[in-house]
Amino acid sequence: MNGRNPTAEALLATLGERVFVTDFDGTMTGVDFFDVVLNHVAPGSMDQYWERCIAGELTHVAALNGIFQNAPRDIAELRTWLPETKLDPATPRAIHRLRQAGWDVLVVSAGCEWYIEEILAPVREQVHVIANPGDVSQESGLWMGWPPADSPWYSAHFGVDKGRLVQLLTQAGKTVAFAGDGRPDLAASREVAAERRFAKSWLADQLAQQGLAFRSFVNWSEIAPVLTGEDQSSGNGE
C-alpha cells in the first residue's frame, strides 16, 4: 500500500487483526526531517514557519511546506540530507519481528510522503504508509499538500488526522498499538490502551501532564519486543 490516500475499505481489507500504527519523524527517526532542513538554513534567513504554527497562525501543513521550500531543488543533493534523519538502524529487524508475531506496521505521518518513501525504501514492501502527498522538482522544490478533503482521515490542520484513522481501525475490531512523539500524535495516542501506547519527547510530556499512562521508548526498535511479548520491561510513564 502506498501513501496515496487509500479508501477506508481498501485499508481495512489490507490490514490484519493487529495493527501497529506509528508516527515517522522523531519516532522511527531520531531527527524530524523539517529539523534537518532548518539545520542547513542560516539563522534568520527564512520566515519562522514552525513558531507561527505553534502560535496558531499557520496550519501544520502550511508551516512544513514553507520550511521544505528551503530544501535543495536538486533531488540528488536532497537525498544526501536524508540520512541526517537517523532512521533507527534496527528498523528492518524490528519490522520482521513484528510481522512474524502477526503485527502489520502502518506508518502514518503528518509529514511528506516523498522523503518517507525514500527513507523507508529498504523495508517499503513490509510496511504500509499513509502521509501527506508531496514531491520534489527543480521547478517547485520540495512541496507538501493536503490529502483530498473527502479522505476518511483528512485534517485541515495536519493533513492526516491520526486520531480518526486509529478510531477507524478500532471500530473495525482491530487490536491497535500506537507510537508517537509530537503534536499530531496526541489524539491517536488517546485512542489505544495504555499498554499499547508508546510515547517520547513532547507527546510523553503531554500524556504525563494529563495523567495518561504510556510506555516510554528512546529508539523505535525497542517497541517490537514489547508488542511481541519478548520483553515486558519497557518503562511506563505516569
Tab-separated table of C-alpha atoms in Angstrom:
chain	number	residue	atom	x	y	z
A	1	MET	CA	0.000	0.000	0.000
A	2	ASN	CA	1.339	3.447	-0.778
A	3	GLY	CA	0.644	6.800	0.858
A	4	ARG	CA	-1.726	7.959	-1.850
A	5	ASN	CA	-4.988	8.002	0.044
A	6	PRO	CA	-6.457	4.515	0.048
A	7	THR	CA	-10.141	4.264	0.824
A	8	ALA	CA	-11.148	3.129	4.284
A	9	GLU	CA	-12.411	-0.113	2.778
A	10	ALA	CA	-9.110	-0.763	0.996
A	11	LEU	CA	-7.125	-0.053	4.148
A	12	LEU	CA	-9.201	-2.381	6.300
A	13	ALA	CA	-9.087	-5.118	3.681
A	14	THR	CA	-5.293	-4.932	3.532
A	15	LEU	CA	-4.569	-4.961	7.256
A	16	GLY	CA	-4.739	-7.911	9.612
A	17	GLU	CA	-6.231	-8.099	13.073
A	18	ARG	CA	-3.271	-6.469	14.856
A	19	VAL	CA	-2.015	-3.122	13.624
A	20	PHE	CA	0.910	-1.117	14.946
A	21	VAL	CA	0.286	2.488	13.897
A	22	THR	CA	3.457	4.529	14.154
A	23	ASP	CA	4.488	8.094	13.513
A	24	PHE	CA	7.593	8.558	11.376
A	25	ASP	CA	9.502	11.808	12.073
A	26	GLY	CA	11.121	11.777	15.500
A	27	THR	CA	9.617	8.357	16.248
A	28	MET	CA	11.125	5.951	13.746
A	29	THR	CA	13.871	8.510	13.172
A	30	GLY	CA	15.983	10.421	15.637
A	31	VAL	CA	15.512	13.766	13.883
A	32	ASP	CA	12.453	15.263	12.180
A	33	PHE	CA	13.108	15.991	8.520
A	34	PHE	CA	11.983	19.589	8.920
A	35	ASP	CA	14.691	19.990	11.589
A	36	VAL	CA	17.224	18.616	9.102
A	37	VAL	CA	16.207	21.408	6.721
A	38	LEU	CA	16.332	24.018	9.491
A	39	ASN	CA	19.810	22.821	10.479
A	40	HIS	CA	21.013	23.646	6.963
A	41	VAL	CA	19.407	27.086	6.791
A	42	ALA	CA	21.250	30.137	8.059
A	43	PRO	CA	19.558	31.576	11.175
A	44	GLY	CA	17.223	34.447	10.343
A	45	SER	CA	17.218	33.729	6.610
A	46	MET	CA	13.634	32.465	6.445
A	47	ASP	CA	10.247	33.046	7.999
A	48	GLN	CA	9.589	31.445	11.405
A	49	TYR	CA	7.134	28.944	9.998
A	50	TRP	CA	7.212	26.496	12.892
A	51	GLU	CA	6.871	29.199	15.545
A	52	ARG	CA	3.903	30.622	13.644
A	53	CYS	CA	2.342	27.159	13.512
A	54	ILE	CA	2.683	26.724	17.292
A	55	ALA	CA	1.150	30.179	17.730
A	56	GLY	CA	-1.854	29.151	15.635
A	57	GLU	CA	-1.078	31.451	12.706
A	58	LEU	CA	-0.330	28.666	10.198
A	59	THR	CA	-1.585	25.141	9.700
A	60	HIS	CA	0.863	22.316	10.260
A	61	VAL	CA	0.853	21.578	6.526
A	62	ALA	CA	1.469	25.201	5.527
A	63	ALA	CA	4.294	25.564	8.049
A	64	LEU	CA	6.123	22.417	6.942
A	65	ASN	CA	5.614	23.292	3.293
A	66	GLY	CA	7.214	26.682	3.932
A	67	ILE	CA	10.204	25.039	5.605
A	68	PHE	CA	10.546	22.403	2.876
A	69	GLN	CA	10.783	25.117	0.229
A	70	ASN	CA	14.229	25.855	1.683
A	71	ALA	CA	15.493	22.360	0.854
A	72	PRO	CA	17.627	21.752	-2.280
A	73	ARG	CA	15.721	21.574	-5.557
A	74	ASP	CA	18.244	19.105	-6.899
A	75	ILE	CA	16.984	15.636	-5.967
A	76	ALA	CA	20.465	14.131	-5.805
A	77	GLU	CA	21.600	16.764	-3.323
A	78	LEU	CA	18.379	16.494	-1.321
A	79	ARG	CA	18.864	12.741	-0.995
A	80	THR	CA	22.233	13.347	0.680
A	81	TRP	CA	20.324	15.067	3.506
A	82	LEU	CA	18.021	12.115	4.215
A	83	PRO	CA	20.466	10.101	6.382
A	84	GLU	CA	20.568	13.056	8.771
A	85	THR	CA	17.117	11.990	9.994
A	86	LYS	CA	18.862	8.993	11.612
A	87	LEU	CA	16.410	6.198	10.982
A	88	ASP	CA	16.770	3.615	13.751
A	89	PRO	CA	19.298	1.173	12.237
A	90	ALA	CA	17.471	-1.757	13.843
A	91	THR	CA	14.264	-0.926	11.929
A	92	PRO	CA	14.420	-3.842	9.441
A	93	ARG	CA	14.851	-6.434	12.175
A	94	ALA	CA	12.122	-4.824	14.311
A	95	ILE	CA	9.664	-4.883	11.406
A	96	HIS	CA	10.496	-8.527	10.727
A	97	ARG	CA	9.857	-9.445	14.368
A	98	LEU	CA	6.559	-7.570	14.394
A	99	ARG	CA	5.341	-9.208	11.196
A	100	GLN	CA	6.371	-12.645	12.431
A	101	ALA	CA	4.239	-12.022	15.525
A	102	GLY	CA	1.212	-11.025	13.448
A	103	TRP	CA	1.500	-7.238	13.609
A	104	ASP	CA	1.020	-5.108	10.492
A	105	VAL	CA	3.100	-1.920	10.607
A	106	LEU	CA	1.210	1.167	9.435
A	107	VAL	CA	3.353	4.300	9.200
A	108	VAL	CA	1.081	7.338	9.491
A	109	SER	CA	2.637	10.773	9.148
A	110	ALA	CA	1.669	14.414	9.001
A	111	GLY	CA	4.893	14.887	7.056
A	112	CYS	CA	5.604	14.465	3.358
A	113	GLU	CA	5.325	11.079	1.677
A	114	TRP	CA	8.255	11.812	-0.670
A	115	TYR	CA	11.024	11.630	1.920
A	116	ILE	CA	9.264	8.920	3.952
A	117	GLU	CA	9.099	6.669	0.888
A	118	GLU	CA	12.762	7.426	0.156
A	119	ILE	CA	13.998	6.708	3.674
A	120	LEU	CA	11.913	3.555	4.104
A	121	ALA	CA	12.783	2.176	0.655
A	122	PRO	CA	14.743	-0.828	2.040
A	123	VAL	CA	11.693	-2.016	4.021
A	124	ARG	CA	8.933	-0.491	1.922
A	125	GLU	CA	7.397	-3.812	0.939
A	126	GLN	CA	6.993	-4.762	4.614
A	127	VAL	CA	5.086	-1.680	5.801
A	128	HIS	CA	2.051	0.399	4.877
A	129	VAL	CA	2.370	4.186	4.579
A	130	ILE	CA	-0.163	6.995	4.808
A	131	ALA	CA	1.247	10.529	4.664
A	132	ASN	CA	0.609	13.925	3.150
A	133	PRO	CA	1.164	13.991	-0.624
A	134	GLY	CA	4.256	15.694	-1.949
A	135	ASP	CA	7.134	15.557	-4.391
A	136	VAL	CA	10.265	17.402	-5.429
A	137	SER	CA	11.310	19.035	-8.699
A	138	GLN	CA	13.603	21.764	-9.968
A	139	GLU	CA	10.567	23.946	-10.640
A	140	SER	CA	8.612	23.564	-7.397
A	141	GLY	CA	11.235	22.340	-4.932
A	142	LEU	CA	10.083	20.005	-2.173
A	143	TRP	CA	6.394	20.634	-1.627
A	144	MET	CA	3.740	19.063	0.560
A	145	GLY	CA	-0.019	19.400	0.355
A	146	TRP	CA	-3.211	18.038	1.851
A	147	PRO	CA	-4.934	14.751	1.062
A	148	PRO	CA	-8.302	15.115	-0.697
A	149	ALA	CA	-10.913	16.647	1.598
A	150	ASP	CA	-13.076	13.542	1.235
A	151	SER	CA	-10.359	11.307	2.697
A	152	PRO	CA	-11.684	9.493	5.795
A	153	TRP	CA	-8.731	10.848	7.808
A	154	TYR	CA	-8.490	14.338	6.304
A	155	SER	CA	-7.437	17.165	8.628
A	156	ALA	CA	-7.425	20.815	7.576
A	157	HIS	CA	-4.576	21.416	10.028
A	158	PHE	CA	-2.371	18.292	9.948
A	159	GLY	CA	-3.388	16.920	6.562
A	160	VAL	CA	-3.640	13.431	8.052
A	161	ASP	CA	-5.795	13.016	11.155
A	162	LYS	CA	-4.165	10.129	13.016
A	163	GLY	CA	-6.844	10.072	15.683
A	164	ARG	CA	-9.597	9.454	13.124
A	165	LEU	CA	-7.554	6.753	11.459
A	166	VAL	CA	-6.984	4.904	14.739
A	167	GLN	CA	-10.695	5.244	15.526
A	168	LEU	CA	-11.493	3.657	12.178
A	169	LEU	CA	-9.251	0.704	12.961
A	170	THR	CA	-10.570	0.175	16.477
A	171	GLN	CA	-14.182	0.454	15.321
A	172	ALA	CA	-13.414	-2.299	12.819
A	173	GLY	CA	-12.323	-4.536	15.683
A	174	LYS	CA	-8.575	-4.281	15.148
A	175	THR	CA	-6.150	-4.512	18.059
A	176	VAL	CA	-4.184	-1.279	17.706
A	177	ALA	CA	-0.893	-0.092	19.164
A	178	PHE	CA	0.387	3.443	18.630
A	179	ALA	CA	3.753	5.184	18.906
A	180	GLY	CA	4.483	8.876	18.502
A	181	ASP	CA	6.376	11.881	19.739
A	182	GLY	CA	4.636	15.111	18.697
A	183	ARG	CA	1.514	17.217	18.422
A	184	PRO	CA	-0.113	15.309	15.542
A	185	ASP	CA	0.100	12.150	17.682
A	186	LEU	CA	-1.827	13.211	20.781
A	187	ALA	CA	-5.358	12.365	19.625
A	188	ALA	CA	-4.315	8.968	18.269
A	189	SER	CA	-2.441	8.053	21.440
A	190	ARG	CA	-5.605	8.578	23.480
A	191	GLU	CA	-7.476	6.032	21.351
A	192	VAL	CA	-5.382	2.992	22.320
A	193	ALA	CA	-4.983	1.014	25.526
A	194	ALA	CA	-2.246	2.213	27.875
A	195	GLU	CA	-0.215	-0.991	27.466
A	196	ARG	CA	-0.109	-0.368	23.707
A	197	ARG	CA	0.557	3.382	23.919
A	198	PHE	CA	4.204	4.326	23.262
A	199	ALA	CA	5.481	7.877	23.586
A	200	LYS	CA	8.595	10.010	23.754
A	201	SER	CA	9.529	13.727	23.760
A	202	TRP	CA	6.629	16.240	23.584
A	203	LEU	CA	3.955	13.544	23.463
A	204	ALA	CA	5.320	11.802	26.561
A	205	ASP	CA	5.309	15.109	28.454
A	206	GLN	CA	1.713	15.832	27.435
A	207	LEU	CA	0.443	12.386	28.372
A	208	ALA	CA	2.183	12.606	31.738
A	209	GLN	CA	0.613	16.021	32.389
A	210	GLN	CA	-2.794	14.586	31.576
A	211	GLY	CA	-2.300	11.585	33.837
A	212	LEU	CA	-2.405	9.072	30.982
A	213	ALA	CA	-0.168	6.020	31.292
A	214	PHE	CA	2.149	5.074	28.446
A	215	ARG	CA	5.257	3.093	27.669
A	216	SER	CA	8.341	5.195	27.082
A	217	PHE	CA	10.983	4.456	24.475
A	218	VAL	CA	14.104	6.038	23.051
A	219	ASN	CA	14.688	4.040	19.869
A	220	TRP	CA	11.759	2.802	17.776
A	221	SER	CA	13.068	-0.754	17.651
A	222	GLU	CA	12.601	-1.034	21.433
A	223	ILE	CA	8.854	-1.318	20.860
A	224	ALA	CA	8.933	-4.567	18.877
A	225	PRO	CA	9.919	-6.908	21.744
A	226	VAL	CA	7.190	-5.375	23.925
A	227	LEU	CA	4.446	-5.934	21.349
A	228	THR	CA	5.693	-9.424	20.536
A	229	GLY	CA	5.828	-10.396	24.213
A	230	GLU	CA	9.583	-10.903	24.209
A	231	ASP	CA	10.253	-8.078	26.646
A	232	GLN	CA	7.913	-6.535	29.197
A	233	SER	CA	10.445	-4.195	30.785
A	234	SER	CA	9.666	-1.020	28.784
A	235	GLY	CA	9.266	1.890	31.161
A	236	ASN	CA	5.805	3.213	31.952
A	237	GLY	CA	5.106	6.926	32.153
A	238	GLU	CA	2.587	8.438	34.504
